[in-house]
Amino acid sequence: MMPVKNMSSFTISSFRKPFVVAIVVSSLLACSDNDTMSNQQSQGSNPTENGQPSPNKAPSAEAPSTEQLSLVQGKPVVYQLFTRLYGNTNTANIPWGSIEDNGVGKFADINDAALASIKALGTSHVWYTGVPHHAVINDYSGYGISHDDPDVVKGRAGSPYAVKDYYNVNPDLALDPANRLEEFEALIKRTHENGMKVIIDIVPNHVARSYQSLSLPEGQTNFGHSDDTSVVYARDNNFYYVVDKAFEVPTAQGYETLGGDEHPLANGEFKEYPAKWTGNGARAAKPDINDWYETVKINYGVKPDGTYDFPVLPSEYANKSYSEHMNFWKDKSLPDSWYKFQSIAHYWLDKGVDGFRYDMAEMVPVEFWSFLNSSIKQRSPDAFLLAEVYQPSKYRDYIHLGKMDYLYDKVGFYDTLKTIMQGSGKVSELVSVHNQISDIAPHMLHFLENHDEQRIASEDFAGSAEKGKPALAVSALISSSPTLLYFGQDVGEDGSEDMGFGNPTRTTIFDYAGVPAHQRFMNDGKFDAGQSTEEEKALHSFYKDVMNIAATHSAINGRYQSLHALNLSEKDSAYSEKQFAFLREENDQGFIVIANFSDNATGPISLIVPASAIKASSNNLALKPLLSHKGVTLEQEGANYRAIITLDALETKVFAF
């Protein structure tokens, strides 16, 4: 291979989310700022997090409820599995390495042993990331698949969010690319047989510049098939156009396609005339290197000035059922892109997929989500619908009007928790941001890692996976909302591999790689931690213990009460802004969590619990340990119970009552 040039000499936003807000608040998205509390339709009659039902709530018989889920699961636990990396045993990790150099995981690598190990973490849903056929560099022309130009592909392996064929799957992931769809269907079946459901990505805001489905079902056409390319915008065009200008590949000092390796198509050119708007909304024929230049933006009937070319959904539909939403849209004339994505979603439901993770949902109008999600729920009432929305002022619209089940709780809970893990934040700030979304807390998915975020153990985040332990307990146990785990998180993967496109601290999503800590756990396909270090085994055991409380304890769906302010006010106690105590209770049973975010052990903490919070009938209440620590006895003193405890550095204790 030719010498590899690192990309750190210039700025490139390979992990895109911070850039998005400026785009979303532009004229491309004109959603209302209605923050009025409305019916938590997708959660049925589930109470809000403070234990009180919404005053305007009208339960829907159609909506899957947390109570229904709790018959088999305390709450949803989503395991994000990056399919290309998960089963790869190759350890070469050559920067910009080819599939032959660095290897690739296959659907077949996700065997029953792998699925059993995932289930052991309390998992209810496996999110297989990178499944839809996206642009790749490899030559699959022998299977009738067109070449992809590396000038508009990020990395050697390609971005999973530059989909080029929604009706098939990534050929890299199959033992036999000719049977790639059948191999994925077999994985769906294995996952179901192991007691879990399947989620895949749908990326509605953009597709690959080279989009061309070779697997179109009868009656379907490709995106752009009937577009009028002589105009910037038309309602039924699937794309926006830079009229009379050809696309130009972006350039940046210090960046070379494929790290400088030779490739017959790597010539700095990509034929596209007229040029299309880029996926993040950039309107130039030559996008910036930090734009999502490998993708083109989908047109949903939002005019270039931000006005809508479709009916606006009345605000009262926040309180209406899925069937009422469907009825609203059924006699409307709607943009062509709406119907194309509805067909895609229904296609995968028919294949056995149980739900979707929607990439950058906030860049697509709420009305489209009402249309799509109501049709999905009519077809598959238990479908799991998770979306990225990073503007808190939009949360309630996307839940109530857009009919999303769950949104990422990033701008708020994750961002604040990260500062606490890094030593600069205060627990009181976390309590505050959690209270701000108390009415929709069951809808707000919690995570500590995903493919967009830094690994906890990376030097730029916390520098140690141990610092994630108290955060995991708090994140997973504070709410009835789902918890997401990223593969390798439970064994302390640090994301330090510099694989080519983008910088380390996040495990690459653009290049072929082996993931070392995960590979040690994988143990050549046994998935038994047979090569893991003792520290990795201990961390994995902690994850299993915490996640099984989240997945099985009935109180996870009960009432949440923070104990932080009460304990912080106690003068003769070591409790501080580096500790967090709270409880969850249902039917007079529950658990108390106290987590220590400090690198140091605490002195004696006088743990105070209001007697009214646990409704005990005795002056002394023995608390049973749910993790590997001793129990404790609460003794009543007036209106409160009290016990003296200590916590080791980064220790969490969970007590059942």
XYZ file of C-alpha atoms in Angstrom:
657
model
C 0.000 0.000 0.000
C 1.037 3.591 -0.535
C 1.933 5.629 2.557
C -1.184 6.704 4.412
C -1.815 10.331 5.218
C -3.755 10.948 8.401
C -6.777 13.216 8.150
C -6.001 15.166 11.304
C -4.365 17.931 9.259
C -7.741 19.338 8.344
C -11.172 19.578 9.861
C -13.771 17.083 8.755
C -17.053 16.408 10.456
C -17.267 12.673 9.963
C -19.536 12.454 12.994
C -22.206 14.787 11.957
C -24.590 15.574 14.752
C -23.324 18.909 16.157
C -23.445 20.343 12.633
C -27.087 19.445 12.220
C -28.715 22.050 14.408
C -27.773 24.885 12.079
C -29.310 23.004 9.190
C -32.490 22.055 10.990
C -33.291 25.562 12.097
C -32.852 26.741 8.545
C -35.691 27.093 6.111
C -35.693 23.406 5.284
C -37.693 22.489 8.363
C -40.563 24.613 9.567
C -42.113 22.645 12.417
C -44.027 24.452 15.150
C -42.674 24.960 18.670
C -45.772 23.575 20.362
C -44.522 22.283 23.719
C -47.992 21.813 25.178
C -48.319 18.571 27.141
C -50.374 16.148 25.083
C -51.379 12.537 25.025
C -48.520 10.071 25.357
C -50.154 8.058 22.640
C -47.350 5.651 21.900
C -47.202 4.674 25.569
C -50.922 4.089 25.999
C -51.967 4.938 29.567
C -48.485 4.770 31.061
C -48.046 7.413 33.798
C -45.503 10.190 33.600
C -42.241 9.809 35.505
C -43.446 11.590 38.639
C -46.128 8.958 39.031
C -49.019 11.209 38.022
C -51.011 10.607 34.837
C -51.251 13.356 32.283
C -54.479 15.306 32.866
C -55.336 15.309 29.159
C -54.543 11.674 28.540
C -56.910 9.517 26.529
C -55.596 5.937 26.428
C -55.441 4.257 23.062
C -56.159 0.573 22.640
C -53.923 0.591 19.574
C -50.753 1.879 21.221
C -48.227 -0.589 22.666
C -47.809 0.315 26.322
C -44.974 -0.078 28.780
C -47.314 -2.259 30.824
C -47.645 -4.643 27.885
C -43.888 -4.731 27.429
C -43.363 -5.458 31.126
C -45.132 -8.807 30.793
C -41.863 -10.079 29.346
C -39.497 -7.167 29.937
C -39.061 -4.629 32.720
C -38.331 -2.065 30.043
C -36.851 -2.144 26.536
C -33.107 -2.691 26.287
C -31.614 -2.038 22.844
C -28.255 -3.525 21.893
C -26.671 -1.677 18.969
C -24.573 -4.084 16.938
C -22.453 -2.592 14.164
C -22.814 -5.528 11.818
C -19.691 -4.985 9.702
C -17.431 -4.970 12.781
C -19.157 -7.277 15.243
C -18.023 -10.704 14.036
C -14.675 -9.702 12.518
C -11.759 -11.700 13.964
C -9.039 -10.022 11.874
C -6.623 -8.026 14.046
C -4.455 -6.338 11.377
C -6.132 -2.900 11.635
C -4.209 -1.323 8.775
C -5.307 2.328 8.270
C -7.438 2.580 5.134
C -7.090 -1.217 4.884
C -9.150 -3.119 2.345
C -11.617 -5.848 3.184
C -8.827 -8.331 2.413
C -6.424 -6.483 4.733
C -8.656 -5.964 7.742
C -11.506 -8.423 7.323
C -15.205 -7.913 7.843
C -17.929 -9.405 10.010
C -20.734 -11.371 8.410
C -24.369 -12.045 9.243
C -23.360 -15.673 9.833
C -20.890 -14.637 12.566
C -23.831 -13.551 14.715
C -24.528 -17.080 15.864
C -26.627 -18.447 18.690
C -23.744 -18.003 21.146
C -23.462 -14.330 20.177
C -27.195 -13.808 20.506
C -27.291 -15.579 23.877
C -24.542 -13.264 25.166
C -26.512 -10.253 23.956
C -29.713 -11.551 25.551
C -27.812 -11.994 28.838
C -27.479 -8.198 29.020
C -31.253 -7.922 29.359
C -31.657 -7.110 25.673
C -35.115 -6.999 24.128
C -34.188 -5.466 20.747
C -31.055 -5.804 18.608
C -30.346 -2.829 16.373
C -28.371 -4.148 13.424
C -26.551 -1.050 12.189
C -25.344 -0.835 8.607
C -27.671 -3.432 7.076
C -29.363 -1.609 4.142
C -27.123 -1.684 1.067
C -24.971 1.435 1.236
C -22.219 2.623 -1.073
C -19.066 0.488 -0.740
C -15.721 0.355 -2.544
C -15.569 -3.389 -3.232
C -16.184 -4.790 -6.689
C -19.466 -6.687 -6.758
C -20.037 -6.261 -10.477
C -20.170 -10.054 -10.819
C -23.446 -9.904 -8.879
C -24.895 -7.158 -11.031
C -24.054 -4.443 -8.487
C -22.677 -1.179 -9.871
C -19.289 0.173 -8.803
C -19.263 3.004 -6.256
C -16.951 5.958 -6.830
C -14.597 6.432 -3.840
C -14.649 10.198 -4.435
C -18.173 10.181 -2.961
C -17.729 7.378 -0.422
C -16.460 8.084 3.078
C -13.774 5.652 4.173
C -12.790 2.345 2.643
C -15.970 0.560 3.718
C -18.467 3.398 3.261
C -20.919 5.172 5.505
C -23.912 3.084 6.606
C -25.950 6.273 6.223
C -25.348 6.620 2.491
C -27.879 4.006 1.396
C -27.851 3.101 -2.312
C -30.502 0.334 -2.356
C -33.226 0.201 0.276
C -34.593 -3.101 -0.974
C -31.465 -5.141 -0.319
C -28.620 -5.449 2.159
C -24.889 -4.717 2.246
C -23.111 -7.407 0.199
C -20.042 -7.126 2.455
C -22.064 -8.825 5.191
C -22.907 -12.003 3.297
C -20.925 -15.191 2.836
C -22.501 -15.339 -0.626
C -23.412 -11.851 -1.908
C -25.899 -13.429 -4.313
C -27.864 -14.679 -1.294
C -27.299 -11.648 0.927
C -30.978 -10.974 1.565
C -31.629 -14.601 2.493
C -28.682 -14.528 4.905
C -30.139 -11.479 6.642
C -33.563 -13.102 6.812
C -31.897 -16.078 8.506
C -30.353 -13.670 11.061
C -33.782 -12.166 11.741
C -35.070 -15.690 12.391
C -32.135 -16.532 14.716
C -32.653 -13.312 16.646
C -36.330 -14.068 17.149
C -35.540 -17.625 18.225
C -33.223 -16.190 20.879
C -36.031 -14.083 22.308
C -35.197 -10.697 20.851
C -36.616 -8.384 18.214
C -34.864 -6.758 15.264
C -34.383 -3.057 14.479
C -32.706 -1.651 11.362
C -31.949 1.875 10.185
C -34.076 3.945 7.889
C -32.364 7.163 6.799
C -35.197 9.309 5.448
C -33.365 12.603 5.065
C -30.835 11.516 2.443
C -29.601 8.712 0.207
C -26.282 7.967 -1.489
C -25.387 10.050 -4.519
C -25.194 6.769 -6.412
C -28.650 5.556 -5.318
C -29.984 2.902 -7.647
C -32.007 0.007 -6.313
C -31.399 -3.209 -8.210
C -34.000 -5.061 -6.168
C -37.101 -2.931 -6.689
C -40.370 -4.700 -5.926
C -42.968 -4.658 -8.655
C -44.615 -1.258 -8.983
C -41.773 0.682 -7.317
C -39.421 3.138 -9.011
C -36.036 4.516 -7.999
C -35.622 7.870 -6.277
C -35.346 10.570 -8.922
C -36.820 8.358 -11.648
C -39.417 10.940 -12.741
C -37.792 14.132 -11.439
C -37.953 17.323 -13.468
C -34.282 18.309 -13.282
C -34.835 21.666 -14.983
C -36.111 23.206 -11.739
C -34.679 23.538 -8.243
C -37.864 22.213 -6.683
C -41.077 20.475 -7.622
C -43.377 18.831 -5.108
C -43.049 15.337 -6.538
C -39.355 15.533 -7.301
C -37.439 13.281 -4.925
C -34.392 15.573 -4.955
C -33.506 19.273 -5.049
C -31.321 20.460 -7.930
C -28.617 23.043 -8.617
C -29.950 23.867 -12.065
C -27.502 23.984 -14.978
C -24.460 23.132 -12.843
C -22.526 19.903 -12.594
C -21.539 18.386 -9.260
C -17.942 18.922 -8.165
C -16.172 16.666 -5.676
C -15.210 18.615 -2.521
C -11.537 19.101 -1.760
C -9.487 19.881 1.326
C -5.792 20.308 1.989
C -4.373 17.130 3.495
C -7.208 14.829 2.431
C -6.747 12.151 -0.195
C -9.434 9.703 -1.244
C -8.736 6.238 0.199
C -5.754 7.702 2.019
C -3.929 8.101 -1.280
C -4.308 4.513 -2.483
C -4.802 4.056 -6.195
C -8.256 3.198 -7.516
C -9.534 3.365 -11.107
C -12.398 5.688 -10.114
C -10.466 7.856 -7.636
C -9.848 10.763 -10.004
C -11.518 13.648 -8.187
C -14.580 13.483 -10.420
C -18.132 12.187 -10.096
C -20.626 12.645 -12.908
C -23.860 14.224 -11.713
C -25.723 16.744 -13.832
C -27.407 18.779 -12.702
C -25.913 18.688 -9.239
C -28.224 17.754 -6.388
C -28.444 19.390 -3.000
C -26.224 17.622 -0.482
C -27.695 15.554 2.356
C -27.296 18.162 5.076
C -29.067 20.750 2.900
C -26.000 22.398 1.350
C -27.080 23.934 -1.959
C -23.732 24.404 -3.710
C -22.716 22.355 -6.746
C -19.387 21.828 -4.953
C -20.087 20.995 -1.304
C -17.649 21.674 1.499
C -15.553 18.743 2.690
C -17.439 18.910 6.012
C -20.820 18.612 4.297
C -22.450 15.201 3.930
C -21.207 15.192 0.355
C -21.612 11.438 -0.082
C -25.388 11.885 0.146
C -28.171 13.902 -1.474
C -31.141 15.406 0.331
C -34.625 13.959 -0.089
C -37.473 16.357 -0.897
C -40.615 15.868 1.223
C -42.517 18.788 -0.221
C -40.649 21.450 1.740
C -40.034 24.345 -0.633
C -36.619 26.052 -0.697
C -38.100 28.953 1.294
C -39.210 26.548 4.042
C -42.943 26.588 3.333
C -44.903 23.365 2.964
C -46.408 21.841 -0.161
C -48.659 19.483 1.840
C -51.360 19.868 4.512
C -50.258 20.864 8.014
C -51.356 18.449 10.716
C -53.748 20.176 13.153
C -52.391 20.467 16.705
C -55.303 18.496 18.171
C -53.904 15.388 16.480
C -51.412 15.190 19.326
C -54.242 13.530 21.240
C -55.485 11.250 18.480
C -54.891 7.583 17.744
C -52.841 5.999 14.996
C -55.964 5.150 13.018
C -57.158 8.759 13.216
C -53.790 9.889 11.882
C -54.070 7.402 9.029
C -57.556 8.625 8.224
C -56.324 12.202 8.100
C -53.818 11.363 5.357
C -55.679 8.775 3.314
C -57.561 11.219 1.073
C -54.698 13.738 0.761
C -52.444 14.238 -2.259
C -48.893 13.950 -0.909
C -45.311 14.240 -2.223
C -43.929 11.189 -3.982
C -41.090 10.724 -1.465
C -43.634 10.042 1.285
C -44.993 7.027 -0.549
C -41.533 5.741 -1.463
C -40.427 5.606 2.158
C -43.718 4.114 3.285
C -43.188 1.283 0.801
C -39.627 0.779 2.091
C -40.763 0.529 5.723
C -43.594 -1.870 4.902
C -41.218 -4.025 2.852
C -38.962 -4.570 5.861
C -41.858 -5.212 8.214
C -42.936 -7.969 5.854
C -39.402 -9.390 6.076
C -39.794 -9.758 9.844
C -38.090 -6.573 11.018
C -39.710 -5.360 14.255
C -38.900 -1.669 14.163
C -36.701 1.138 12.942
C -34.127 3.603 14.128
C -34.680 6.802 12.131
C -31.537 8.760 11.342
C -31.849 12.545 11.776
C -35.623 12.505 11.987
C -35.731 16.201 12.879
C -34.631 17.120 9.360
C -37.871 15.648 7.993
C -41.275 17.293 8.691
C -43.410 16.027 11.570
C -46.313 15.525 9.167
C -44.404 12.862 7.248
C -43.778 10.973 10.481
C -47.471 11.061 11.332
C -48.172 9.591 7.896
C -45.467 6.914 8.049
C -45.636 5.864 11.688
C -49.405 5.601 11.815
C -49.279 3.297 8.802
C -46.556 1.205 10.468
C -48.509 0.886 13.710
C -51.629 -0.183 11.857
C -49.599 -2.874 10.146
C -47.454 -3.838 13.157
C -48.829 -2.425 16.443
C -45.768 -3.462 18.467
C -43.240 -1.909 16.080
C -40.415 -0.125 17.903
C -39.852 3.378 16.496
C -36.753 5.261 17.671
C -35.620 8.611 16.278
C -32.787 11.109 16.492
C -34.129 14.528 17.459
C -31.653 16.929 19.041
C -33.807 20.022 19.568
C -35.605 19.794 22.938
C -38.247 22.279 21.753
C -39.260 19.693 19.134
C -39.390 16.629 21.384
C -43.100 16.709 22.147
C -44.104 17.371 18.552
C -42.164 14.394 17.268
C -43.580 12.150 19.990
C -47.207 13.278 19.986
C -47.760 14.559 16.453
C -45.088 12.453 14.756
C -46.092 9.313 16.659
C -42.547 8.332 17.623
C -42.192 5.825 20.425
C -38.770 7.013 21.547
C -36.224 9.799 21.008
C -32.582 10.052 22.034
C -32.163 11.875 25.346
C -28.850 13.356 24.254
C -29.253 17.131 24.508
C -30.026 17.057 28.186
C -29.438 13.783 29.961
C -26.444 12.343 28.060
C -24.641 15.656 27.635
C -25.029 16.478 31.329
C -24.094 12.996 32.505
C -20.959 13.171 30.369
C -19.768 16.285 32.211
C -20.297 14.507 35.545
C -18.281 11.511 34.333
C -15.522 13.917 33.281
C -15.498 15.570 36.706
C -16.826 19.020 35.842
C -20.590 18.598 36.170
C -22.890 18.458 39.185
C -25.525 15.847 39.921
C -28.042 18.615 40.655
C -27.781 19.618 36.993
C -28.671 16.063 35.953
C -31.657 16.028 38.297
C -32.817 19.305 36.767
C -32.572 18.230 33.117
C -34.363 14.976 33.910
C -37.168 16.887 35.608
C -37.550 19.134 32.562
C -38.772 16.203 30.469
C -40.674 14.381 33.243
C -43.898 14.388 31.206
C -42.218 12.528 28.328
C -39.463 10.693 30.221
C -40.720 7.197 29.259
C -40.139 8.180 25.611
C -36.550 9.406 26.043
C -34.005 6.662 25.339
C -30.842 6.746 27.447
C -27.361 5.774 26.277
C -23.710 6.223 27.192
C -22.258 5.160 23.846
C -23.404 4.765 20.271
C -21.728 4.960 16.867
C -21.783 8.775 16.868
C -20.381 9.289 20.367
C -16.946 8.839 21.879
C -16.168 5.638 23.732
C -16.248 6.129 27.504
C -12.738 4.698 27.846
C -11.282 7.041 25.208
C -8.901 9.699 26.445
C -11.122 12.493 25.120
C -14.119 11.258 27.118
C -13.435 9.687 30.529
C -10.198 7.776 29.932
C -11.476 4.714 31.769
C -14.424 2.365 31.313
C -14.693 2.220 35.112
C -16.027 5.777 35.081
C -18.969 4.501 33.104
C -20.149 2.186 35.892
C -22.017 4.701 38.088
C -23.283 6.404 34.937
C -24.672 3.107 33.628
C -26.581 2.469 36.849
C -28.049 5.960 36.871
C -28.822 6.009 33.149
C -30.398 2.539 33.086
C -32.346 2.691 36.358
C -33.596 6.271 36.648
C -36.322 5.921 34.020
C -38.723 3.469 32.420
C -37.403 4.629 29.050
C -35.280 2.249 26.971
C -31.559 1.899 27.537
C -29.214 1.500 24.579
C -25.916 -0.382 24.816
C -23.307 -0.199 22.048
C -21.355 -3.345 21.245
C -18.016 -3.389 23.070
C -19.219 -0.910 25.685
C -19.666 -3.663 28.269
C -16.002 -4.725 27.952
C -14.493 -1.242 27.909
C -13.663 -0.754 24.241
C -11.724 2.524 23.935
C -12.055 3.356 20.206
C -8.343 4.139 19.892
C -7.833 2.567 16.464
C -6.973 5.165 13.778
C -8.460 3.407 10.774
C -8.555 6.104 8.100
C -11.575 8.350 7.661
C -12.204 10.320 10.818
C -10.247 10.398 14.046
C -10.073 7.861 16.901
C -12.104 7.894 20.164
C -15.134 6.536 18.301
C -14.991 3.066 16.822
C -14.875 3.614 13.061
C -18.081 3.351 11.077
C -16.370 4.122 7.762
C -13.534 1.591 7.518
C -12.864 -2.110 7.965
C -11.512 -2.863 11.426
C -11.228 -5.314 14.241
C -12.460 -4.149 17.640
C -9.903 -5.463 20.163
C -11.749 -5.660 23.498
C -14.823 -7.021 21.763
C -12.688 -9.556 19.873
C -11.295 -10.834 23.162
C -14.845 -11.291 24.436
C -15.860 -12.902 21.134
C -13.167 -15.573 21.608
C -13.254 -16.909 18.043
C -17.022 -17.206 17.904
C -17.685 -18.588 21.400
C -18.737 -15.195 22.822
C -17.765 -16.299 26.309
C -15.119 -13.716 27.310
C -12.542 -16.485 26.980
C -9.766 -14.062 26.001
C -10.979 -11.066 28.009
C -8.837 -9.518 30.720
C -9.963 -9.806 34.325
C -10.929 -6.127 34.262
C -13.031 -6.661 31.132
C -14.754 -9.673 32.676
C -15.575 -7.712 35.829
C -16.973 -4.821 33.802
C -19.106 -7.166 31.699
C -20.438 -8.810 34.857
C -21.410 -5.407 36.262
C -23.229 -4.538 33.038
C -25.159 -7.802 33.172
C -26.173 -7.218 36.794
C -27.368 -3.654 36.236
C -29.114 -4.336 32.947
C -30.996 -7.291 34.346
C -32.394 -5.075 37.095
C -33.529 -2.685 34.364
C -34.932 -5.503 32.261
C -36.762 -7.480 34.951
C -37.544 -5.410 38.047
C -41.192 -4.361 38.143
C -40.400 -1.043 39.838
C -38.546 0.182 36.737
C -41.963 1.110 35.370
C -43.138 2.638 38.629
C -42.680 5.973 40.372
C -39.348 7.821 40.292
C -38.273 10.027 43.198
C -34.973 11.849 43.475
C -33.358 11.721 46.927
C -30.569 14.063 45.917
C -31.666 17.390 47.379
C -32.684 15.808 50.691
C -29.356 14.006 51.082
C -27.350 16.992 49.872
C -28.890 19.099 52.656
C -27.654 16.738 55.389
C -24.750 18.503 57.128
C -23.137 15.565 58.907
C -22.762 13.410 55.819
C -20.182 12.859 53.074
C -22.911 13.021 50.426
C -22.052 15.650 47.785
C -22.619 16.696 44.171
C -20.561 13.650 43.177
C -23.167 11.223 44.515
C -26.697 10.564 43.319
C -29.441 8.787 45.238
C -32.930 8.068 43.927
C -35.599 5.423 44.150
C -38.219 3.757 42.018
C -41.318 2.195 43.547
C -44.379 0.292 42.427
C -47.002 -1.341 44.656
C -44.914 -0.655 47.790
C -41.889 -2.469 46.381
C -38.917 -0.989 44.666
C -35.230 -0.191 44.794
C -32.920 2.585 45.959
C -29.863 3.536 43.908
C -26.893 5.457 45.257
C -23.986 6.028 42.878
C -20.581 7.560 43.518
C -19.099 9.437 40.531
C -15.939 10.318 42.445
C -12.555 8.671 41.882
C -12.273 8.540 45.669
C -14.125 6.554 48.289
C -16.663 8.496 50.318
C -16.612 9.006 54.027
C -19.706 7.958 55.981
C -22.875 8.921 54.141
C -26.087 9.299 56.071
C -28.499 7.944 53.458
C -31.896 9.541 54.060
C -35.127 8.197 52.589
C -38.535 9.759 53.324
C -40.806 7.297 55.095
C -43.624 8.408 52.789
C -41.611 7.261 49.773
C -41.439 3.601 50.752
C -44.583 3.215 52.873
C -43.016 0.744 55.305
C -44.890 -0.398 58.396
C -41.815 -1.073 60.554
C -39.360 1.213 62.315
C -36.528 -0.861 60.884
C -36.426 -1.831 57.234
C -33.864 -4.300 55.905
C -32.746 -3.491 52.366
C -31.489 -6.362 50.230
C -28.525 -5.866 47.893
C -29.156 -6.195 44.141
C -25.466 -5.840 43.235
C -22.314 -7.334 44.776
C -22.369 -5.409 48.039
C -23.905 -5.928 51.472
C -27.416 -5.012 52.502
C -28.264 -2.316 54.980
C -30.993 -1.545 57.506
C -32.908 1.724 57.434
C -33.950 3.022 60.846
C -36.818 5.457 61.184
C -36.142 8.871 62.677
C -39.293 10.947 62.543
C -40.452 11.491 58.947
C -37.391 9.830 57.434
C -35.472 6.597 57.386
C -31.716 6.728 57.756
C -28.735 4.390 57.309
C -24.986 4.986 57.410
C -23.174 3.687 54.331
C -19.900 4.243 52.501
C -19.094 3.913 48.810
C -15.809 2.938 47.215
C -14.467 4.952 44.305
C -16.954 4.795 41.381
C -19.127 2.334 43.305
C -22.888 1.976 42.949
C -25.175 0.265 45.423
C -28.716 -0.817 44.601
C -30.983 -1.912 47.439
C -34.375 -3.609 47.138
C -37.195 -2.813 49.573
